[in-house]
PDB file of C-alpha atoms in Angstrom:
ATOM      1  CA  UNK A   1     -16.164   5.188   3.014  1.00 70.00           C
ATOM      2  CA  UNK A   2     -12.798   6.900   4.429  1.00 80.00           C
ATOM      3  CA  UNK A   3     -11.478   9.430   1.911  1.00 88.00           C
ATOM      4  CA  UNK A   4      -7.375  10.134   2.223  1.00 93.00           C
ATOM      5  CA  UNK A   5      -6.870  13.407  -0.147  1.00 95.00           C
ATOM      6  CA  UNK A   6      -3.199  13.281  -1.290  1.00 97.00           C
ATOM      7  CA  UNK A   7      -1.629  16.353  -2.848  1.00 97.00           C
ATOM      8  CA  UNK A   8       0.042  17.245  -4.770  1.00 97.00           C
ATOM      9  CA  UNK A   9      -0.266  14.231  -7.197  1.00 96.00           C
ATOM     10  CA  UNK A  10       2.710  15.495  -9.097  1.00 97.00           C
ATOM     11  CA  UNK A  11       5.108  17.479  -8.556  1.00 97.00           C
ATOM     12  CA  UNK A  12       8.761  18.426 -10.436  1.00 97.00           C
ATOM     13  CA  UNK A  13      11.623  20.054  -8.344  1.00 96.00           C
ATOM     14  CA  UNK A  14      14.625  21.620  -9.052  1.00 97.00           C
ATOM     15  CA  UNK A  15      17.794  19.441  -7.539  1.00 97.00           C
ATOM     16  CA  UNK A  16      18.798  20.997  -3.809  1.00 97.00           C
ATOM     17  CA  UNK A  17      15.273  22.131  -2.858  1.00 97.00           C
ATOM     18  CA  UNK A  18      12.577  20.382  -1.043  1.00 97.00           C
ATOM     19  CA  UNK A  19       9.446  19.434  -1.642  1.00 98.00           C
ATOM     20  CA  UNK A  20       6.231  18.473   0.676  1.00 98.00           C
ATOM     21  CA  UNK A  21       3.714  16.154   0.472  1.00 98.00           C
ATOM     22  CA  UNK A  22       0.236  16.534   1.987  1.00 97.00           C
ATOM     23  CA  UNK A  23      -1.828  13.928   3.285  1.00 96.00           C
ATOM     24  CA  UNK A  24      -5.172  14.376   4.812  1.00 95.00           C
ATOM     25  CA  UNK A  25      -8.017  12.251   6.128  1.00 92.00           C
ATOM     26  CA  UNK A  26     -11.358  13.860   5.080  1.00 92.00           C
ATOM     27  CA  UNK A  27     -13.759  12.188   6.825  1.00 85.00           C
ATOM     28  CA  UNK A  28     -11.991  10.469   9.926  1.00 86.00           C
ATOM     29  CA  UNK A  29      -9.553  11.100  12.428  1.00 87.00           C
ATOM     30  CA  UNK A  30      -6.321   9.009  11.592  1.00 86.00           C
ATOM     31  CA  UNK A  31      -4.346   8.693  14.745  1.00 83.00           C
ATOM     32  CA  UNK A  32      -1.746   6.663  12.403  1.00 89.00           C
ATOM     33  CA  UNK A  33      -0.728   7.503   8.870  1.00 92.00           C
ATOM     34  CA  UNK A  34       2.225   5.543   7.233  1.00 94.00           C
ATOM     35  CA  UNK A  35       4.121   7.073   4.240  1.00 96.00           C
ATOM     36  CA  UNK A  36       5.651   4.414   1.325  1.00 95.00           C
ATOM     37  CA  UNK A  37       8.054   4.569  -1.431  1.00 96.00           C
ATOM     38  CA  UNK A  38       7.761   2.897  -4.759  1.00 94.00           C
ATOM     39  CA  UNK A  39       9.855   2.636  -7.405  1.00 89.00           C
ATOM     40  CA  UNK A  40       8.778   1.692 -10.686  1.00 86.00           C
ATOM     41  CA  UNK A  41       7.236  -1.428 -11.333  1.00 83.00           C
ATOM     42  CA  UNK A  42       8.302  -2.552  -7.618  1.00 87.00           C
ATOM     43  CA  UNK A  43       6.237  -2.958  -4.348  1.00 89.00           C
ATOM     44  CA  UNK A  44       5.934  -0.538  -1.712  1.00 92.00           C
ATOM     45  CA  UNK A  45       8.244   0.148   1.041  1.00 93.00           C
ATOM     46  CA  UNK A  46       7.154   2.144   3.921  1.00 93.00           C
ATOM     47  CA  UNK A  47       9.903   4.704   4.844  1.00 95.00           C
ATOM     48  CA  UNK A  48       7.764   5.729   8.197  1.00 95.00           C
ATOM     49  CA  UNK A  49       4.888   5.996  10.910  1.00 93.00           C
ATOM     50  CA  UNK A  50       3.360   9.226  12.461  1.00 91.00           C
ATOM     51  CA  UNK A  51       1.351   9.433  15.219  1.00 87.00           C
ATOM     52  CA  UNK A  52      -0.414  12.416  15.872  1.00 84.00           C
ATOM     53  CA  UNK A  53       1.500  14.629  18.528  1.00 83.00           C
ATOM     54  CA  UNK A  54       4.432  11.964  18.554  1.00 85.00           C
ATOM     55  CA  UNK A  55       7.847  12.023  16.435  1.00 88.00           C
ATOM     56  CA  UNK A  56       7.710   9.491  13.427  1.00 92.00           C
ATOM     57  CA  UNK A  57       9.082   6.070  13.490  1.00 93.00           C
ATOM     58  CA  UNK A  58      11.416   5.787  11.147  1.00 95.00           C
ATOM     59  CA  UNK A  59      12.370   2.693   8.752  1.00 94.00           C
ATOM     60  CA  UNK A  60      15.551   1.115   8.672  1.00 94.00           C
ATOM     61  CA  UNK A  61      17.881   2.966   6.276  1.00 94.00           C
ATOM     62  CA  UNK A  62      15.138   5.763   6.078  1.00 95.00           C
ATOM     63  CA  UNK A  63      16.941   9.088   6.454  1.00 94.00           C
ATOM     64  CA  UNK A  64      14.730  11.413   8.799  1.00 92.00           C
ATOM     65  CA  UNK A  65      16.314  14.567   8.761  1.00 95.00           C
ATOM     66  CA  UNK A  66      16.239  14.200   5.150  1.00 96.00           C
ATOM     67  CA  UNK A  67      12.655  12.765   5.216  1.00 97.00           C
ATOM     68  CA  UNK A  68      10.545  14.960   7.766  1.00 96.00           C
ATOM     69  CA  UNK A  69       7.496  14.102   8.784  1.00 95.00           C
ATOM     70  CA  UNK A  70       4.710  15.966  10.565  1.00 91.00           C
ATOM     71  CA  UNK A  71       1.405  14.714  12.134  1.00 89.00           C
ATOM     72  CA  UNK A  72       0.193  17.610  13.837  1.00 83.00           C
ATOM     73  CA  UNK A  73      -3.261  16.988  13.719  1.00 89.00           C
ATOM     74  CA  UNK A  74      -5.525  13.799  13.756  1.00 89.00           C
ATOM     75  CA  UNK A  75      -6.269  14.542   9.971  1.00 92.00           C
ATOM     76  CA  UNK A  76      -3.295  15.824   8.701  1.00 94.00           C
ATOM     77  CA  UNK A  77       0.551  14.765   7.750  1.00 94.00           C
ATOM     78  CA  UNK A  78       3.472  16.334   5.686  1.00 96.00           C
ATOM     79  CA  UNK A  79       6.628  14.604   4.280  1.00 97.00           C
ATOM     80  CA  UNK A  80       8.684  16.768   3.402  1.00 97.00           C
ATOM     81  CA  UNK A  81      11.173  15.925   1.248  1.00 97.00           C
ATOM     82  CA  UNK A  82      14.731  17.739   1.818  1.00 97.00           C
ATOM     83  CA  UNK A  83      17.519  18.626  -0.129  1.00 97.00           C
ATOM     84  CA  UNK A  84      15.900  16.882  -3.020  1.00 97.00           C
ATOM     85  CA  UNK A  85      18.238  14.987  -5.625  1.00 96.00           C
ATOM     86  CA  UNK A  86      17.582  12.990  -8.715  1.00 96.00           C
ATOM     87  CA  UNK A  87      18.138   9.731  -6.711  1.00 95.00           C
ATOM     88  CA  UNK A  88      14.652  10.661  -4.481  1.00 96.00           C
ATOM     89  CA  UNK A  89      12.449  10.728  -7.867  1.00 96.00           C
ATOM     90  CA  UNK A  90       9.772   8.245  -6.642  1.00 96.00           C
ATOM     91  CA  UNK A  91       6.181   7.656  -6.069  1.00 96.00           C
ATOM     92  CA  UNK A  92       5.127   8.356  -2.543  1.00 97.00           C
ATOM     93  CA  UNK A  93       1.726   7.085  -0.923  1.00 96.00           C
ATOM     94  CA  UNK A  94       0.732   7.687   2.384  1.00 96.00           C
ATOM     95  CA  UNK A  95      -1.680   5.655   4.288  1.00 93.00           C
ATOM     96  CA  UNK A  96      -4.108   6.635   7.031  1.00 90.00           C
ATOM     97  CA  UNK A  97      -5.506   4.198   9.829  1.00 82.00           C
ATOM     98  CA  UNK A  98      -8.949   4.550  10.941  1.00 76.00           C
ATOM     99  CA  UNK A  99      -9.260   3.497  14.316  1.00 68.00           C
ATOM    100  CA  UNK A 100     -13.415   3.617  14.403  1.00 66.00           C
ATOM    101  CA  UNK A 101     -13.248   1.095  11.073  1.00 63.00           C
ATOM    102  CA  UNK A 102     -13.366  -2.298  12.625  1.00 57.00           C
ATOM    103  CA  UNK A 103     -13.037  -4.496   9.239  1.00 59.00           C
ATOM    104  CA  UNK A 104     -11.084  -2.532   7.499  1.00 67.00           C
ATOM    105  CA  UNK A 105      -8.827   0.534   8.693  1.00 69.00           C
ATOM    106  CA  UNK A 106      -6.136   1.396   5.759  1.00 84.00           C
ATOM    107  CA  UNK A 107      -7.034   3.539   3.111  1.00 88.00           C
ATOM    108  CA  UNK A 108      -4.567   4.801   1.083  1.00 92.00           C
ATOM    109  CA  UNK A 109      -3.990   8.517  -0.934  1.00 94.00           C
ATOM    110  CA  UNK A 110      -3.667   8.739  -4.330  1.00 94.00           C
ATOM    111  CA  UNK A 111      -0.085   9.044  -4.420  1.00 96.00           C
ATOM    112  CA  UNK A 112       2.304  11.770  -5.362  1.00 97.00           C
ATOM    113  CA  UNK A 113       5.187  11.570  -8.263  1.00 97.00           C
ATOM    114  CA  UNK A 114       7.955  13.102  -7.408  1.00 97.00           C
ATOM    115  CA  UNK A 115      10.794  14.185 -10.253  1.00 97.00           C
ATOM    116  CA  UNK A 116      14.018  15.690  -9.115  1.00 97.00           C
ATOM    117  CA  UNK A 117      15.516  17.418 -12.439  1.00 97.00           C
TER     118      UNK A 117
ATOM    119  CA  UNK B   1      12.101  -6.076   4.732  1.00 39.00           C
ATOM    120  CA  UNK B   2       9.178  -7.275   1.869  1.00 44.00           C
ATOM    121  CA  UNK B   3       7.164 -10.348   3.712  1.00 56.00           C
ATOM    122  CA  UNK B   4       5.028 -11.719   1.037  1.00 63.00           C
ATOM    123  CA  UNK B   5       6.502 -12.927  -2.357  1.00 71.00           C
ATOM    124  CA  UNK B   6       3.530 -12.626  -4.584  1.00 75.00           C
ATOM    125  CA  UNK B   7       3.840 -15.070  -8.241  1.00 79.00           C
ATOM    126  CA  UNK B   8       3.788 -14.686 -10.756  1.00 85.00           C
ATOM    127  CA  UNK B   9       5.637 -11.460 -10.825  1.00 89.00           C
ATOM    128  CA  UNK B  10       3.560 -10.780 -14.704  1.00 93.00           C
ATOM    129  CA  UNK B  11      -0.184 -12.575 -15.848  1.00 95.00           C
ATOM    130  CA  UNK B  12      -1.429 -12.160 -19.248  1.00 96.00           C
ATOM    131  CA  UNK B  13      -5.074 -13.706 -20.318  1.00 96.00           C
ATOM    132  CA  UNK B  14      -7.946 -13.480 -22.733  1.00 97.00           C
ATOM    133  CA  UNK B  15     -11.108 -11.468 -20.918  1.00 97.00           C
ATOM    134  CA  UNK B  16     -13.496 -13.897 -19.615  1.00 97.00           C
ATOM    135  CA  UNK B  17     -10.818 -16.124 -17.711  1.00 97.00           C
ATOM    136  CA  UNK B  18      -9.915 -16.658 -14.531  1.00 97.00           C
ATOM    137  CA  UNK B  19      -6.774 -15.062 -12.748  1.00 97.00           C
ATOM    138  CA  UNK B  20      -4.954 -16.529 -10.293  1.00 96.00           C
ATOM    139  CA  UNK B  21      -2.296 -15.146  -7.984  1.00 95.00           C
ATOM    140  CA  UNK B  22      -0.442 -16.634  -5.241  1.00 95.00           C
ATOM    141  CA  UNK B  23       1.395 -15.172  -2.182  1.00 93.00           C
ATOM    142  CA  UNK B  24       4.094 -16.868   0.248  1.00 93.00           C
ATOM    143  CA  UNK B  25       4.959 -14.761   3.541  1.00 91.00           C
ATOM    144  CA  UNK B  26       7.130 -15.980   6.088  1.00 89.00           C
ATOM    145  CA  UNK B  27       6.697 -14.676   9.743  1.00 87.00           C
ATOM    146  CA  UNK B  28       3.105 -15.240  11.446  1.00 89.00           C
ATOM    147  CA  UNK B  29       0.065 -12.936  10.735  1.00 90.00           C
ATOM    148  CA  UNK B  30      -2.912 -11.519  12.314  1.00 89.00           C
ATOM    149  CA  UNK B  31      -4.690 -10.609   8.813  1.00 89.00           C
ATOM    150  CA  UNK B  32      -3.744 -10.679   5.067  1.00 91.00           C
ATOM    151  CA  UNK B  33      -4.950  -8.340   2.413  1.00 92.00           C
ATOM    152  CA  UNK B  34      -4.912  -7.826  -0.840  1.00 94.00           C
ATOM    153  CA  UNK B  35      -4.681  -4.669  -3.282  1.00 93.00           C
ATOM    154  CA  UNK B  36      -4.850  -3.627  -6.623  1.00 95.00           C
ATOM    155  CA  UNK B  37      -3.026  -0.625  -7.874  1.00 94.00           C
ATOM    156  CA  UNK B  38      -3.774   1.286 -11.071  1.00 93.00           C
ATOM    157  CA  UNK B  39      -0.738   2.404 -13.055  1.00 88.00           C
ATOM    158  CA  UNK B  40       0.425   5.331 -11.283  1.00 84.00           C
ATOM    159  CA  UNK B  41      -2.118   5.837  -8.723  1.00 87.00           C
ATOM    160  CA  UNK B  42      -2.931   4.785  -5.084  1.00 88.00           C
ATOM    161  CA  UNK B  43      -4.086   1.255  -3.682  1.00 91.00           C
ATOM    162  CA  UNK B  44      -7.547   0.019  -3.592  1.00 90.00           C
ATOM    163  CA  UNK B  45      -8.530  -2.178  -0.925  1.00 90.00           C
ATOM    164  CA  UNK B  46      -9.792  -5.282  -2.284  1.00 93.00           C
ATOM    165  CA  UNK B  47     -10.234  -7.741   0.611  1.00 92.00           C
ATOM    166  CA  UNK B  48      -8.902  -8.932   4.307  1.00 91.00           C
ATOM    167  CA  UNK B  49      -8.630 -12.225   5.470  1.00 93.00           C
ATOM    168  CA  UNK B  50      -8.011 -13.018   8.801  1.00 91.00           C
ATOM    169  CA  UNK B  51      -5.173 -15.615  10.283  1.00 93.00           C
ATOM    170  CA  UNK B  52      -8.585 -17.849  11.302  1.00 94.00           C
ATOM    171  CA  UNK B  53     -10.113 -17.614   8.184  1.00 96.00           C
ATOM    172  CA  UNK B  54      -9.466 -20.237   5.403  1.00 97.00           C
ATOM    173  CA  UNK B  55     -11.504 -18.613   2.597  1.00 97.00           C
ATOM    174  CA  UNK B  56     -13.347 -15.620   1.849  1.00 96.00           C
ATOM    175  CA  UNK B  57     -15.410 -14.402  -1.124  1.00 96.00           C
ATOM    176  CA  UNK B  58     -16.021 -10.865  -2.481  1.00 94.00           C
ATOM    177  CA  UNK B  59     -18.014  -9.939  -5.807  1.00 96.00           C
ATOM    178  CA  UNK B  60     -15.581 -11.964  -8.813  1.00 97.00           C
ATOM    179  CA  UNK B  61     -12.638 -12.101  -5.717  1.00 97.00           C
ATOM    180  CA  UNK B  62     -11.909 -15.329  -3.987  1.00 98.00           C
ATOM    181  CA  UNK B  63      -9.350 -15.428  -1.504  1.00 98.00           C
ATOM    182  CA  UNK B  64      -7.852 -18.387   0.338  1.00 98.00           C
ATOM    183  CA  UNK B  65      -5.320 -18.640   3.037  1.00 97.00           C
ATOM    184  CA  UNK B  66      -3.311 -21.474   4.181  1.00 97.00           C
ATOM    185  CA  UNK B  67      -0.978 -20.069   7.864  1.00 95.00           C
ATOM    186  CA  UNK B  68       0.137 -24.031   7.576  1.00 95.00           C
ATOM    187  CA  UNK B  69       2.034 -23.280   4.323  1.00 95.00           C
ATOM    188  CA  UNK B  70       2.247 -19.756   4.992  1.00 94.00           C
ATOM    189  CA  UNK B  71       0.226 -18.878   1.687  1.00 95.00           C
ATOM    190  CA  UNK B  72      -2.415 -17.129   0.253  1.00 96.00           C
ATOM    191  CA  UNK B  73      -4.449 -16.860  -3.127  1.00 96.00           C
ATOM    192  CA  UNK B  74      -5.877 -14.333  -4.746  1.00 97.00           C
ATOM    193  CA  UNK B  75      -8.537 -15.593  -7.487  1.00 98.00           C
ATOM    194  CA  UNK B  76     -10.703 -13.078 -10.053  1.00 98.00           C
ATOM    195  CA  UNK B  77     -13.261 -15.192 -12.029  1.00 98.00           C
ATOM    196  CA  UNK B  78     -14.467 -13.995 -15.542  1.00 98.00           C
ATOM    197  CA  UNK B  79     -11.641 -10.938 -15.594  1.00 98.00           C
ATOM    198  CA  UNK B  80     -12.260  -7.949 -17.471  1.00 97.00           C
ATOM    199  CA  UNK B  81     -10.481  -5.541 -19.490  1.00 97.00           C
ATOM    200  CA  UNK B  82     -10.562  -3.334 -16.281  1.00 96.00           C
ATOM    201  CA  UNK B  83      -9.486  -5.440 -13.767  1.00 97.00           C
ATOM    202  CA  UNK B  84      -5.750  -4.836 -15.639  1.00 97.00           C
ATOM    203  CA  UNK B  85      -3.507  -3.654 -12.894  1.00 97.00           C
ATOM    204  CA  UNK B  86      -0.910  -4.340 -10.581  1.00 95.00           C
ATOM    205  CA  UNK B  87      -2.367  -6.863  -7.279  1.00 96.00           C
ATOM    206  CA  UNK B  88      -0.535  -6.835  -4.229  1.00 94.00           C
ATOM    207  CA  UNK B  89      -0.532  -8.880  -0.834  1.00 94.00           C
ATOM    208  CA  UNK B  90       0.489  -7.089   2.517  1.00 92.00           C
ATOM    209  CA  UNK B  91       0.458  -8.564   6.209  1.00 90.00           C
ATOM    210  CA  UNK B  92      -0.686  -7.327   9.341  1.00 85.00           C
ATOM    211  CA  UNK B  93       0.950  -9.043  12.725  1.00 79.00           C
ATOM    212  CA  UNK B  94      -1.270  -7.433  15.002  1.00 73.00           C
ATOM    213  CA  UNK B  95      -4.353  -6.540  13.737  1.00 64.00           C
ATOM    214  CA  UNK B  96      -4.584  -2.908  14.555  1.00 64.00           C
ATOM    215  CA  UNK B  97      -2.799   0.305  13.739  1.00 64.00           C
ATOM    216  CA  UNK B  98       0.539  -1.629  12.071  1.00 76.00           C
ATOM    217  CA  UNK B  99       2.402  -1.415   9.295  1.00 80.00           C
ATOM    218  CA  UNK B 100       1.559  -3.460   6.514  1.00 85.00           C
ATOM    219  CA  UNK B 101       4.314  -5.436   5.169  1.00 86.00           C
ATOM    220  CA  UNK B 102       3.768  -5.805   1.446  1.00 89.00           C
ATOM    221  CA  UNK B 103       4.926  -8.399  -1.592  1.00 88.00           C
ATOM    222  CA  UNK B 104       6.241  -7.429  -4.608  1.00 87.00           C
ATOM    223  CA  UNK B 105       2.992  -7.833  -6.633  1.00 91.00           C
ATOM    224  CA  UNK B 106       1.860  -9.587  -9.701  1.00 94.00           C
ATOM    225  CA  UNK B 107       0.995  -7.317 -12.905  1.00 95.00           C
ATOM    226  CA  UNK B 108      -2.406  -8.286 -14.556  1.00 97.00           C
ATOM    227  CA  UNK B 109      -2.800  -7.698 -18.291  1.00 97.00           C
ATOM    228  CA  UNK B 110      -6.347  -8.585 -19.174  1.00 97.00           C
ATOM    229  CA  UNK B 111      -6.414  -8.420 -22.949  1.00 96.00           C
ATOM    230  CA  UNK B 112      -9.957  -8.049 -24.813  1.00 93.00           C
TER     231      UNK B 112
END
């Protein structure tokens, strides 16, 4: 089935500096990936979705120029995480849509911890 | 905004019983599906049920879905030990390449 690599699965930053988040579809083109936010021991809430070649759609309340995201390619797409601080400490998961799946099309990474110290 | 409101919010039970989670949304759907989610990891895609579907049946899974009360069910027969995690419900309005819009999730303690 669809494979969406997620990296790095954890990472710690210093407070000020920013951090990015790889998501890549290994065996399929994703012409849509969404990125989420989860806090602990709460649901997800997407922040964002990239098309390939297009600017990102942006959520409600979702900061983009501190939240950048990147979909050059069909297989790959960065958040990248600005100006880090202590309050963006999170678990982020990015989703990919397969477009040649006809049951199914979401498959999800593997999620990356984030810790601003 | 979160769509689905999944209950219970926790489930504890013995292995060998039956779980059962529920999951309200509010606006009008093309699909519903459900996820489980490993402490600390990604989702898993458990099943999809579509707005013209009424049941569906995968492995232990069992999922129902009522669009006239807005509701779906999420049932694991015979749980396991392993089947401890965090289940979610998300919608889909269109069917295609949408954001999900997902519940708050129930957390499943299966205890041997």
């Amino acid at each position: 089935g669809a494979v969406v690599s997620q990296h790095p699965s954890r990472v710690i930053c210093k407070s000020g500096t920013s951090v990015k988040i790889e998501c890549r579809s290994l065996d399929f083109q994703a012409t849509t990936m969404f990125w989420y936010r989860q806090f602990p021991k709460q649901s997800l809430m997407l922040m964002a979705t990239s098309n390939e070649g297009s600017k990102a759609t942006y959520e409600q309340g979702v900061e983009k120029d501190k939240f950048l995201i990147n979909h050059a390619s069909l297989t790959l797409s960065t958040l990248t995480v600005t100006s880090a601080h202590p309050e963006d400490s999170s678990f982020y998961i990015c989703s990919a849509w397969d477009s040649w799946e006809t049951n199914y099309g979401y498959t999800f990474g593997s999620g990356t911890r984030l810790t601003v110290v | 905004s979160q769509q689905g409101e999944e209950d219970p919010q926790a489930l504890s039970i013995q292995e060998g019983e039956n779980a059962t989670m529920n999951c309200s949304y509010k606006t009008s759907i093309n699909n519903l599906q459900w996820y489980r989610q490993n402490s600390g990891r990604g989702l898993v895609h458990l099943i999809l049920i579509r707005s013209n579907e009424r049941e569906k049946h995968s492995g232990r899974l069992r999922v129902t879905l009522d669009t006239s009360k807005k509701s779906s069910s999420l049932l694991i027969t015979a749980s396991r030990a392993a089947d401890t995690a965090s289940y979610f419900c998300a919608t889909g309005s269109q069917g295609g390449s949408e954001k999900l819009v997902f519940g708050k999730g129930t957390k499943l303690t299966v205890n041997p």
